[in-house]
XYZ file of C-alpha atoms in Angstrom:
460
model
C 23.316 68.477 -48.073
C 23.997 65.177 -49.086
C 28.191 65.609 -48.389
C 27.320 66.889 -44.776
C 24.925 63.277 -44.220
C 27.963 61.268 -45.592
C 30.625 63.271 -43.140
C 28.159 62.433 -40.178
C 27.798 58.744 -41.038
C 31.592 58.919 -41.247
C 32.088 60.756 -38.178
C 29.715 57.913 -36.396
C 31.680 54.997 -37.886
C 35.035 56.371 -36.442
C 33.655 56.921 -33.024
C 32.191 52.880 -33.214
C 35.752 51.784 -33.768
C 37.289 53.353 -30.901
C 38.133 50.716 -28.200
C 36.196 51.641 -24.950
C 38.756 50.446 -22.173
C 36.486 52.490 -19.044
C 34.745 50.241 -16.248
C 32.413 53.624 -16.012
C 34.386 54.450 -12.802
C 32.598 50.697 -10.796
C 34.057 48.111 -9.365
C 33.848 44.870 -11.293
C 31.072 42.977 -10.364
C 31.586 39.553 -8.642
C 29.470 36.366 -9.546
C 28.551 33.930 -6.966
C 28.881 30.186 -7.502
C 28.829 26.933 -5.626
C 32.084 25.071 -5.566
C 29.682 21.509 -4.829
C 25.660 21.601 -4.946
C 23.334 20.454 -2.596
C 21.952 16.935 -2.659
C 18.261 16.938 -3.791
C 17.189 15.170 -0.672
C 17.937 15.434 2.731
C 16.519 13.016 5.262
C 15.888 14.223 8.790
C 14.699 12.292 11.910
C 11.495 13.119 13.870
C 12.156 15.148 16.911
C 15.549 15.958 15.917
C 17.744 18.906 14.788
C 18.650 18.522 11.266
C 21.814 20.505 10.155
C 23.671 21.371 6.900
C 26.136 23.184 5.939
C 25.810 25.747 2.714
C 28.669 24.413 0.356
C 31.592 26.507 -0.619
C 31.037 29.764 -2.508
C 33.824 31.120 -5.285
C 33.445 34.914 -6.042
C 34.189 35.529 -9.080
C 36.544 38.886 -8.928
C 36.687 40.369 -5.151
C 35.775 38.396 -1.941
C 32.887 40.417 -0.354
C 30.394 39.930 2.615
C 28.489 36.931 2.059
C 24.522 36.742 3.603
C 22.656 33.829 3.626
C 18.786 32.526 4.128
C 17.480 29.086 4.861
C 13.642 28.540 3.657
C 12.057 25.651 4.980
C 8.311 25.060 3.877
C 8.168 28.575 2.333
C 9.245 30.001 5.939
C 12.862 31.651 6.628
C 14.139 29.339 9.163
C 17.876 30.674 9.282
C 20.228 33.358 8.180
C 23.803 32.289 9.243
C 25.677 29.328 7.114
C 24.351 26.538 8.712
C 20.439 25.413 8.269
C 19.472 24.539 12.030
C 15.798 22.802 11.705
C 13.812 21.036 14.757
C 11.682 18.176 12.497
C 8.697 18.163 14.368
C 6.536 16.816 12.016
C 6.858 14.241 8.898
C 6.350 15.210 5.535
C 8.428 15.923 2.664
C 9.219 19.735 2.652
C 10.758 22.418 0.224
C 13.984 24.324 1.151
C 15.789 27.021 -0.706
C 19.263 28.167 -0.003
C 20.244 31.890 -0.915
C 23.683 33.297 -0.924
C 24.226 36.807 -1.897
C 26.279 38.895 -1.464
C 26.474 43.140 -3.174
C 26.324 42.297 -6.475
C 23.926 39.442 -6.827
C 22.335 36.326 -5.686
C 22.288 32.314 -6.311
C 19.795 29.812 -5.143
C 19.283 26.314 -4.947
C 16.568 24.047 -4.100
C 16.239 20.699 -2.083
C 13.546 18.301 -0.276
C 13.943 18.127 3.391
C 12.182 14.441 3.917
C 11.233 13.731 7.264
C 9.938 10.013 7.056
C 6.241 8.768 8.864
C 7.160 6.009 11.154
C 5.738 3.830 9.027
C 5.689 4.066 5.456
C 6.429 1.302 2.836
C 6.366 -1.596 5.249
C 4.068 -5.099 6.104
C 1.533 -5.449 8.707
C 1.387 -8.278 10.574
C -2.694 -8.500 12.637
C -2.062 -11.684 15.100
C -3.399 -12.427 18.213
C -0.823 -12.522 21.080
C -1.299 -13.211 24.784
C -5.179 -12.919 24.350
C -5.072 -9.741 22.559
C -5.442 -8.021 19.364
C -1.656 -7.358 18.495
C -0.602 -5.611 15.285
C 3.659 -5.832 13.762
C 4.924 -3.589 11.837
C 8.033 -3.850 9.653
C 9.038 -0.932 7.277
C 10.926 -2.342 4.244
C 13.261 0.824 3.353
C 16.706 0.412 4.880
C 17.847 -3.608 4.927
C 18.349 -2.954 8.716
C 14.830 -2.338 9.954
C 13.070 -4.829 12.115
C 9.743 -6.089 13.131
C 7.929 -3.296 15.635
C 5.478 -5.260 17.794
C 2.748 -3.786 18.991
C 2.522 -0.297 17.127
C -1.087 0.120 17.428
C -0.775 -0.223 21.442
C 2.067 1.577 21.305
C 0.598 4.565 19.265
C -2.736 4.558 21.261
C -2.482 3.944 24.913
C -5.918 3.482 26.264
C -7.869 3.043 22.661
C -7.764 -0.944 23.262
C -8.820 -2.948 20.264
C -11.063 -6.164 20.568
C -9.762 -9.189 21.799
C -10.358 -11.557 18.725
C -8.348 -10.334 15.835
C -10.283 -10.697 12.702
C -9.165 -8.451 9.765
C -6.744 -6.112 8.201
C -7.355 -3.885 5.284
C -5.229 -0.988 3.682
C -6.855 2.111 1.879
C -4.332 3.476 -0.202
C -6.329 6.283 -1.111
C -7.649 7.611 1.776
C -3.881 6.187 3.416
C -6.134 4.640 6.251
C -6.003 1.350 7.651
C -8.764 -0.577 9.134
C -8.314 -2.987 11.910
C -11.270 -5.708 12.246
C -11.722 -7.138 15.692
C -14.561 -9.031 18.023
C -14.679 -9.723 21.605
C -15.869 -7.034 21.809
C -16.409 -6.007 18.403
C -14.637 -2.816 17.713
C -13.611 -1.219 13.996
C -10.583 1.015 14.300
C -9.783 3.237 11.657
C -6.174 4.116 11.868
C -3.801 7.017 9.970
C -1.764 4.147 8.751
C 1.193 6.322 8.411
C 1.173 7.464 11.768
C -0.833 4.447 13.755
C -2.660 6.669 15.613
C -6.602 5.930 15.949
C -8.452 8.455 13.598
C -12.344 6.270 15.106
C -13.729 3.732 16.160
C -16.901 2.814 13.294
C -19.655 2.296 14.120
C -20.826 -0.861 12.434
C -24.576 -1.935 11.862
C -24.412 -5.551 11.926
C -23.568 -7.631 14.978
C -20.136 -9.274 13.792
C -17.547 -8.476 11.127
C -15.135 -11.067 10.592
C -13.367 -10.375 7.056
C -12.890 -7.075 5.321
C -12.768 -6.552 1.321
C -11.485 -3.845 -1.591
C -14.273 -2.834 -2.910
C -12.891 -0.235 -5.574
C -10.458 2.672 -4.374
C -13.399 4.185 -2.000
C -15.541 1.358 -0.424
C -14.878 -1.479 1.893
C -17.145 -4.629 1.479
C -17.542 -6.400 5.127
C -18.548 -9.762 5.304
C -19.689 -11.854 9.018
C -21.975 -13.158 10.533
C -23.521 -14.736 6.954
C -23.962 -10.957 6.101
C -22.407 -8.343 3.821
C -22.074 -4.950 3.761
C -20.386 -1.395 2.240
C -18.782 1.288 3.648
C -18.240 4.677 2.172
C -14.605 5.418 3.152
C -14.864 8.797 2.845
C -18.664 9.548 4.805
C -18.162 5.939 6.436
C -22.270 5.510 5.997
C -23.507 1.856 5.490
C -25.261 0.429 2.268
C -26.556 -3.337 2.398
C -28.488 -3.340 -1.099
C -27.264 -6.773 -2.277
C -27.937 -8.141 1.150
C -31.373 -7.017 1.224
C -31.683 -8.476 -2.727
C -30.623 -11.752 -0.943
C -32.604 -12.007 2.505
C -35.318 -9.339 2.563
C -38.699 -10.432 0.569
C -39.791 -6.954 0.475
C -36.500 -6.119 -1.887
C -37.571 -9.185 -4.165
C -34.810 -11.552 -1.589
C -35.796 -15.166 -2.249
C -33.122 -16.564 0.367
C -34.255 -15.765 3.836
C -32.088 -18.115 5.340
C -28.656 -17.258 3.263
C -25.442 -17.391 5.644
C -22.621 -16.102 3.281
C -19.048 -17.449 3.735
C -17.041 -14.786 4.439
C -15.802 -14.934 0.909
C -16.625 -12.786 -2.071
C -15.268 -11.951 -5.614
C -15.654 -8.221 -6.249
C -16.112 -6.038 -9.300
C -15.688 -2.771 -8.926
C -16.990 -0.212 -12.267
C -18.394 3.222 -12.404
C -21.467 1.337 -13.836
C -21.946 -0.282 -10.393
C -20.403 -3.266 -8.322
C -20.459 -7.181 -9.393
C -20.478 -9.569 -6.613
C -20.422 -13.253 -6.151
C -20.834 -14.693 -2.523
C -21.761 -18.151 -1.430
C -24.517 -19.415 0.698
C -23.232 -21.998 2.734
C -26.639 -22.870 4.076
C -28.417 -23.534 0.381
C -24.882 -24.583 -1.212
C -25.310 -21.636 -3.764
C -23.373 -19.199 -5.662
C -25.340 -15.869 -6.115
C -24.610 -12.709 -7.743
C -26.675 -9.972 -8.943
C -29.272 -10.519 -12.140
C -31.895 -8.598 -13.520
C -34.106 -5.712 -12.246
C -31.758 -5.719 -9.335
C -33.039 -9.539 -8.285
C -30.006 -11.662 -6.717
C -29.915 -14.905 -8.409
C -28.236 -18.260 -7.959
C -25.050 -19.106 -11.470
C -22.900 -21.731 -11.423
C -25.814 -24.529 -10.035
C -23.774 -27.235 -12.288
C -20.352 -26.598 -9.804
C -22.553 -28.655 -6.851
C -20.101 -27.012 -4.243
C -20.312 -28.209 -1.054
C -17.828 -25.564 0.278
C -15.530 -22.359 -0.709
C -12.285 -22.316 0.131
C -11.049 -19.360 -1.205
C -12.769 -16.357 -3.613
C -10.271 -14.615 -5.294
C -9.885 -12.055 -7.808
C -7.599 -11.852 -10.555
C -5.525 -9.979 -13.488
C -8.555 -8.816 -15.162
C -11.750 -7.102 -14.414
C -14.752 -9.046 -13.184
C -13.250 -12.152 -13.617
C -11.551 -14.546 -10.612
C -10.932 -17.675 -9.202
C -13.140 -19.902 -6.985
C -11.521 -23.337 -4.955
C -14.371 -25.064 -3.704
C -15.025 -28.841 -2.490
C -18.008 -30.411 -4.017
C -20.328 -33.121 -3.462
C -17.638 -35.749 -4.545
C -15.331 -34.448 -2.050
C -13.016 -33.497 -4.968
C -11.313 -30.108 -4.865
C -11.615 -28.071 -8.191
C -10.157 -24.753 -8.977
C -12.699 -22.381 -10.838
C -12.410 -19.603 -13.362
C -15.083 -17.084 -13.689
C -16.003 -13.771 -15.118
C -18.024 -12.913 -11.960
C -19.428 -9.852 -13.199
C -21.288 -11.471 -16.255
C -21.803 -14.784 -14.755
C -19.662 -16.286 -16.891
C -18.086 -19.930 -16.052
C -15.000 -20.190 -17.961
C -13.293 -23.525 -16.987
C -13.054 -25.492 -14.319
C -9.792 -28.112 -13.145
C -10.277 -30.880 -10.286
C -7.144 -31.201 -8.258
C -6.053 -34.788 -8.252
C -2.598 -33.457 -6.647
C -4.292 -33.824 -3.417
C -1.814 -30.200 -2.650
C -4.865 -28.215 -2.247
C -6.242 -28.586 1.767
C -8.768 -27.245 3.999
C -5.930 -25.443 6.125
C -4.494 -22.935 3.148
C -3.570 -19.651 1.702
C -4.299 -18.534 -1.201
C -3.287 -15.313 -2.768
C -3.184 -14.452 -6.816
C -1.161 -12.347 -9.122
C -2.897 -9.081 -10.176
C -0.234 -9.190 -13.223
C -0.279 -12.645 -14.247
C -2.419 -15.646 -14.502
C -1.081 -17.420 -11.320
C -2.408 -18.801 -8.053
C -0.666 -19.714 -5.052
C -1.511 -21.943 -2.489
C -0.014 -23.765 0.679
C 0.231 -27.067 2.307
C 2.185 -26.477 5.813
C 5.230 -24.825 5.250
C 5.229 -24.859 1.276
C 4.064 -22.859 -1.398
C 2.750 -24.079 -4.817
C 2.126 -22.320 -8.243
C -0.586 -23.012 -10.447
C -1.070 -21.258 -13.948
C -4.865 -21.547 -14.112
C -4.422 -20.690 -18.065
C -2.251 -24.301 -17.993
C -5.138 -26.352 -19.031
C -5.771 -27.842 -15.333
C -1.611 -28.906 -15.268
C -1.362 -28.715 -11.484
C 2.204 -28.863 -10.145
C 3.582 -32.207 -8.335
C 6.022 -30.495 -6.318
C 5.982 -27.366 -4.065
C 8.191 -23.752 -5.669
C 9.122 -22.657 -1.880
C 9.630 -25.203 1.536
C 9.400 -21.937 3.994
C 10.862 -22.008 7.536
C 11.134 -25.412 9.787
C 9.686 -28.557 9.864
C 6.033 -28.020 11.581
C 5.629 -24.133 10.555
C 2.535 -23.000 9.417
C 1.990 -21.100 6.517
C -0.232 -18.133 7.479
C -0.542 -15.463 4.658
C 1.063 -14.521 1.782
C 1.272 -11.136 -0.580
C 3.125 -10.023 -3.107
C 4.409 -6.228 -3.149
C 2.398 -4.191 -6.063
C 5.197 -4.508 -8.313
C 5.036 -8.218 -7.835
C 8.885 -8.364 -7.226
C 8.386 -9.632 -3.507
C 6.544 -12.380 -1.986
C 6.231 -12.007 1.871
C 5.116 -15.196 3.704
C 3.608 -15.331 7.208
C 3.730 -18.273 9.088
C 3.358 -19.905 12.725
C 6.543 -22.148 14.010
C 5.671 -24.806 15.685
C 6.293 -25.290 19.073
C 5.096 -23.399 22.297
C 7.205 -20.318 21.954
C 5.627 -16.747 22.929
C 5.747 -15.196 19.745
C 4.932 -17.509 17.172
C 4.345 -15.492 14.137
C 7.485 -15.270 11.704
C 7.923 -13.431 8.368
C 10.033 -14.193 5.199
C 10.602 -12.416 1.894
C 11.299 -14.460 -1.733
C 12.406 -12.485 -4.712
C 9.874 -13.788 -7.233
C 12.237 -13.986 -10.542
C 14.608 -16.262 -8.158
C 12.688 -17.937 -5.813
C 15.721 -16.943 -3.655
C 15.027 -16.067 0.371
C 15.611 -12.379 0.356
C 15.758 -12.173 4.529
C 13.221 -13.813 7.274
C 12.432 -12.616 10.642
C 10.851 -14.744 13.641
C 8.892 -14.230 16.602
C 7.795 -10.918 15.154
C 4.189 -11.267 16.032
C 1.823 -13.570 17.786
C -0.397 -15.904 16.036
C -0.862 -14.539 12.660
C -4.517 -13.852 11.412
C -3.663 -11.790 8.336
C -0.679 -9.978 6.900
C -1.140 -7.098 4.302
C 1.111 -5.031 2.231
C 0.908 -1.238 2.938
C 2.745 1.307 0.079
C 3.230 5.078 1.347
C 0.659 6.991 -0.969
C 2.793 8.909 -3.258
C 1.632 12.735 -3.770
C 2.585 15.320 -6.968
């Protein structure tokens, strides 16, 4: 028995060693493959055919019928060689290619981006010819231009008030608000898009600066009052006015008029604020048992320049005049009340007629006088600068507004030329490590009230 198991197992090994030269009786199969891939990214233009052309296919052993399909947004948009798609929307979309043939498929995957009009770009609010005007200027491509007028443009009939007041961008809700009087209107705009989304309806009588107030409120301040909006239910909450004005709510300041500054702190344990009443010459913020309170009684301000927040959480800067008619620059923690130092400046560079934005990366604030920008480090020990870090545009220009991008690689400055010209409003861009003048544009706007910096929400 065992001899018979060994001449099987023999039998088996022989057969194993035999060199199989059949193809079964089948044709060999041929392999697709791409001779150069598809881009990742395509970029088509609103309201235009977008074409492409499937690359070159190698087969790997016998040309046969090829058969393709074009997916566009999960959808089957073609079947010849050629991807014919009418972009009537904007978006960012998903395409597959497939090319098969008998014996097998390949694929490959792209984006198909069909850009918003306005994306990445500043937003110039400046009143022109009487009116409520709003720029536009998208900052991809180094050949793009100011676009006056986009909100007109984008919503013919929907007019805006005549006083421009305020600009704000949501990021997270990708809405801008537009702040005017005369009459007073609110517009809530898809700020990718510019078309009108509403007009809010807002409970107090004027409305003459709009604030951040975390990622999903909008603090507005006019009239000596202040108020929050819910971006996403846009309902009204005036707690911390009431805890100023109404005796009922424990208000001791009846008479409070607010400047239409604030520092804001934003928590999930509830909102800091620090306002100033120009009427009593104090600073108040909230204190205990939900009371509002006056801090900082030793500053003696006679007036608030500028409210500012910076770098870190709760704290920011306050310039103020006080009763010596000396200009100081302040540094607070607003949300504990906290006075951390305060520097006169004996410069005489800080004026009534300014701008003043901060860093939200570093412990810098910059001002103007006219057409020039200065730089303070307000960790320097009160070391204000003698000489301006930018002279920006002519002799007799205005400086306006400034921002920096997010990143804090750009600063944009708005200003007004002098002289009687139409469209005095003019925008330049600095590259912050240089100082150097990146480009400038004029007569892009009338003249300017605010400028803001809007970044195209990015989504997974």
């Amino acid at each position: 028995m065992k001899k018979l198991i060994y001449i099987l197992l023999g039998l088996f090994a022989l057969v194993s060693c035999i060199d199989d030269q059949s193809d079964l009786g089948g044709d060999a199969i041929s392999r697709l493959s791409f001779v150069n891939p598809l881009d990742s990214v395509y970029v088509g233009e609103k309201m235009h055919v977008f074409t492409l052309n499937a690359p070159d296919i190698v087969q790997e052993n016998e040309d046969k019928p090829l058969f393709y399909e074009w997916q566009v947004d999960h959808e089957v948009k073609s079947t010849s060689n050629v991807l014919t798609y009418e972009c009537t929307t904007c978006g960012t979309f998903l395409c597959r290619l497939k090319v098969y043939n008998e014996d097998g498929a390949i694929f490959k995957t792209f984006n198909l981006k069909v850009p918003y009009p306005y994306e990445d770009g500043i937003v110039v609010l400046s009143l022109h010819d009487g009116k409520s005007m709003v720029s536009f200027k998208n900052i991809e491509g180094g050949d793009r231009v100011f676009e006056k007028g986009v909100y007109r443009l984008n919503n013919p009939g929907v007019t805006l008030g005549n006083a421009p007041r305020s600009i704000l961008y949501n990021a997270k809700s990708n809405y801008i608000y537009i702040a005017t009087e005369e009459p007073l209107k609110i517009a809530k705009v898809e700020a990718n898009s510019m078309e009108i989304l509403n007009m809010i309806n807002c409970p107090e009588p004027r409305v003459e600066r709009l604030l951040p107030n975390g990622e999903s409120t909008i603090t507005f301040l006019g009239g000596g009052r202040i108020a929050d909006m819910n971006c996403q239910g846009e309902d009204f909450l005036n707690n911390f006015q009431q805890g100023i004005t109404n005796a009922m709510m424990g208000g001791m300041f009846p008479d409070a008029y607010l400047a239409n500054q604030a520092i804001i702190s934003y928590s999930y344990s509830g909102t800091s604020y620090l306002v100033f009443d120009t009427r009593d010459k104090l600073f108040l913020a909230p204190g205990d048992w939900g009371m509002v309170m006056p801090v900082y009684d030793e500053l003696e301000a006679v007036s608030v320049l500028g409210m500012l927040n910076s770098k870190n959480d709760g704290e920011g800067l306050i310039i103020m005049k006080d009763v010596a008619n000396q200009m100081k620059v302040v540094y607070v923690n607003a949300k504990n009340s906290v006075l951390k130092s305060v520097w006169p400046e004996t410069k005489g560079k800080i004026v009534e007629k300014r701008v003043f934005p901060t860093s939200m990366k570093k412990s810098i604030l910059y001002y103007s006088k006219g057409n020039e920008i200065f730089r303070y480090n307000f960790e320097s020990d009160g070391n204000f600068p003698s000489s301006s870090d930018y002279t920006v545009g002519e002799d007799g220009d205005v400086i306006k507004g400034m921002v920096l991008d997010p990143q804090e690689k750009n600063l944009y400055v708005a200003l007004d030329a002098a002289g009687n010209q139409e469209y005095k409003g003019c925008v330049y861009c600095y590259d912050v490590a240089t100082k150097s003048l990146k480009w400038k544009e004029r007569g892009v706007a009338g003249e300017i009230v605010q400028m803001i910096y809007k970044e195209q929400k990015q989504t997974n």
